[in-house]
């Protein structure tokens, strides 16, 4: 064999080896039937969201993790993001959803293993999807011996409640907290966390036909007082003065919380369900010297990054859920392809519970 033939043979062998590795790499890639709820423009959620189903293969780079989302709820903030009116505006096209729990399927990182449960670290990271590849650094591991629905709804409402109870006033055992919207997701979590911390809570709700049942429910979770808005207006003088007020309603309801607060009390707004501005009387600011604050969980996450404080918070909440001290909220499970019903009903207000996409496939 002459020199030229040897060179050609050598090059052909190199090509064959490279091609063989490429074919093996393709064989090693995992293929899954995937689903996602995607929007390419903002607007009415049930109109702009598209249900996309496709077969996809995933090849992980170093430090990447493939997960399967097990459950992801529909929160008001998710609706507002799709409408284009929330504080976070993702690049389009985007996947809906900002909260959920996922199971690790494959890992090319060093800390996570298949079977681990994780939460996405970033807010509005697009959780309404069956399978997704994350950098391992963008995932938070949590224990997997709690209800999957509880894990899926941990990052927003219970976390918000805990942060507000810990970060604004150095509350001591026996101190009083007042809140409106007490039967909201945050409100229910605040009642249970306050009970664990041995705090008293004054809980304000709107009047309704089944008000006695609602009062009994909140009392069973640990509420000290449960009053309708009209009852509260007449009872402030007889009730203990709170050091902290949690407002998710706004309008005149927020004013009533200012009336209830003790001198130098702190009034924290984390929502505006009435779509009316927070209303504070001049006398409340001058004569009572109350402090008006706001809280946004997404900002806290952004500022904390992957801090120990964040991990400690999830450890605290998951332990409460494991022991039964923090209950799973009322949820309505739906598959991805029934998204229109879930989004339309959420826009109109929750009825029997919050919708949650379950990925049982």
Tab-separated table of N, CA and C in Angstrom, residues 149-150 153 157 185 188 321 327-331 354:
chain	number	residue	atom	x	y	z
A	149	UNK	N	-48.927	18.060	45.871
A	149	UNK	CA	-49.663	19.314	45.710
A	149	UNK	C	-49.147	20.386	46.682
A	150	UNK	N	-48.768	19.944	47.873
A	150	UNK	CA	-48.215	20.882	48.840
A	150	UNK	C	-46.875	21.428	48.383
A	153	UNK	N	-47.206	24.081	45.659
A	153	UNK	CA	-47.776	25.381	46.039
A	153	UNK	C	-47.020	26.028	47.197
A	157	UNK	N	-47.408	31.215	48.184
A	157	UNK	CA	-48.251	31.644	49.303
A	157	UNK	C	-47.647	31.378	50.682
A	185	UNK	N	-54.911	32.157	49.889
A	185	UNK	CA	-53.818	31.207	50.065
A	185	UNK	C	-52.790	31.694	51.070
A	188	UNK	N	-54.445	31.769	54.709
A	188	UNK	CA	-54.521	30.460	55.371
A	188	UNK	C	-53.159	30.036	55.892
A	321	UNK	N	-45.235	21.109	56.723
A	321	UNK	CA	-46.136	20.318	55.888
A	321	UNK	C	-46.020	18.828	56.228
A	327	UNK	N	-51.300	22.780	56.087
A	327	UNK	CA	-52.132	21.916	55.261
A	327	UNK	C	-52.054	22.322	53.781
A	328	UNK	N	-52.386	21.378	52.920
A	328	UNK	CA	-52.439	21.643	51.483
A	328	UNK	C	-53.734	22.383	51.184
A	329	UNK	N	-53.677	23.486	50.444
A	329	UNK	CA	-54.902	24.227	50.140
A	329	UNK	C	-55.844	23.436	49.245
A	330	UNK	N	-57.079	23.891	49.169
A	330	UNK	CA	-58.064	23.234	48.302
A	330	UNK	C	-57.678	23.450	46.843
A	331	UNK	N	-57.540	22.352	46.103
A	331	UNK	CA	-57.048	22.416	44.722
A	331	UNK	C	-57.950	21.619	43.790
A	354	UNK	N	-58.160	26.371	44.010
A	354	UNK	CA	-57.218	26.814	42.989
A	354	UNK	C	-56.971	25.669	42.011
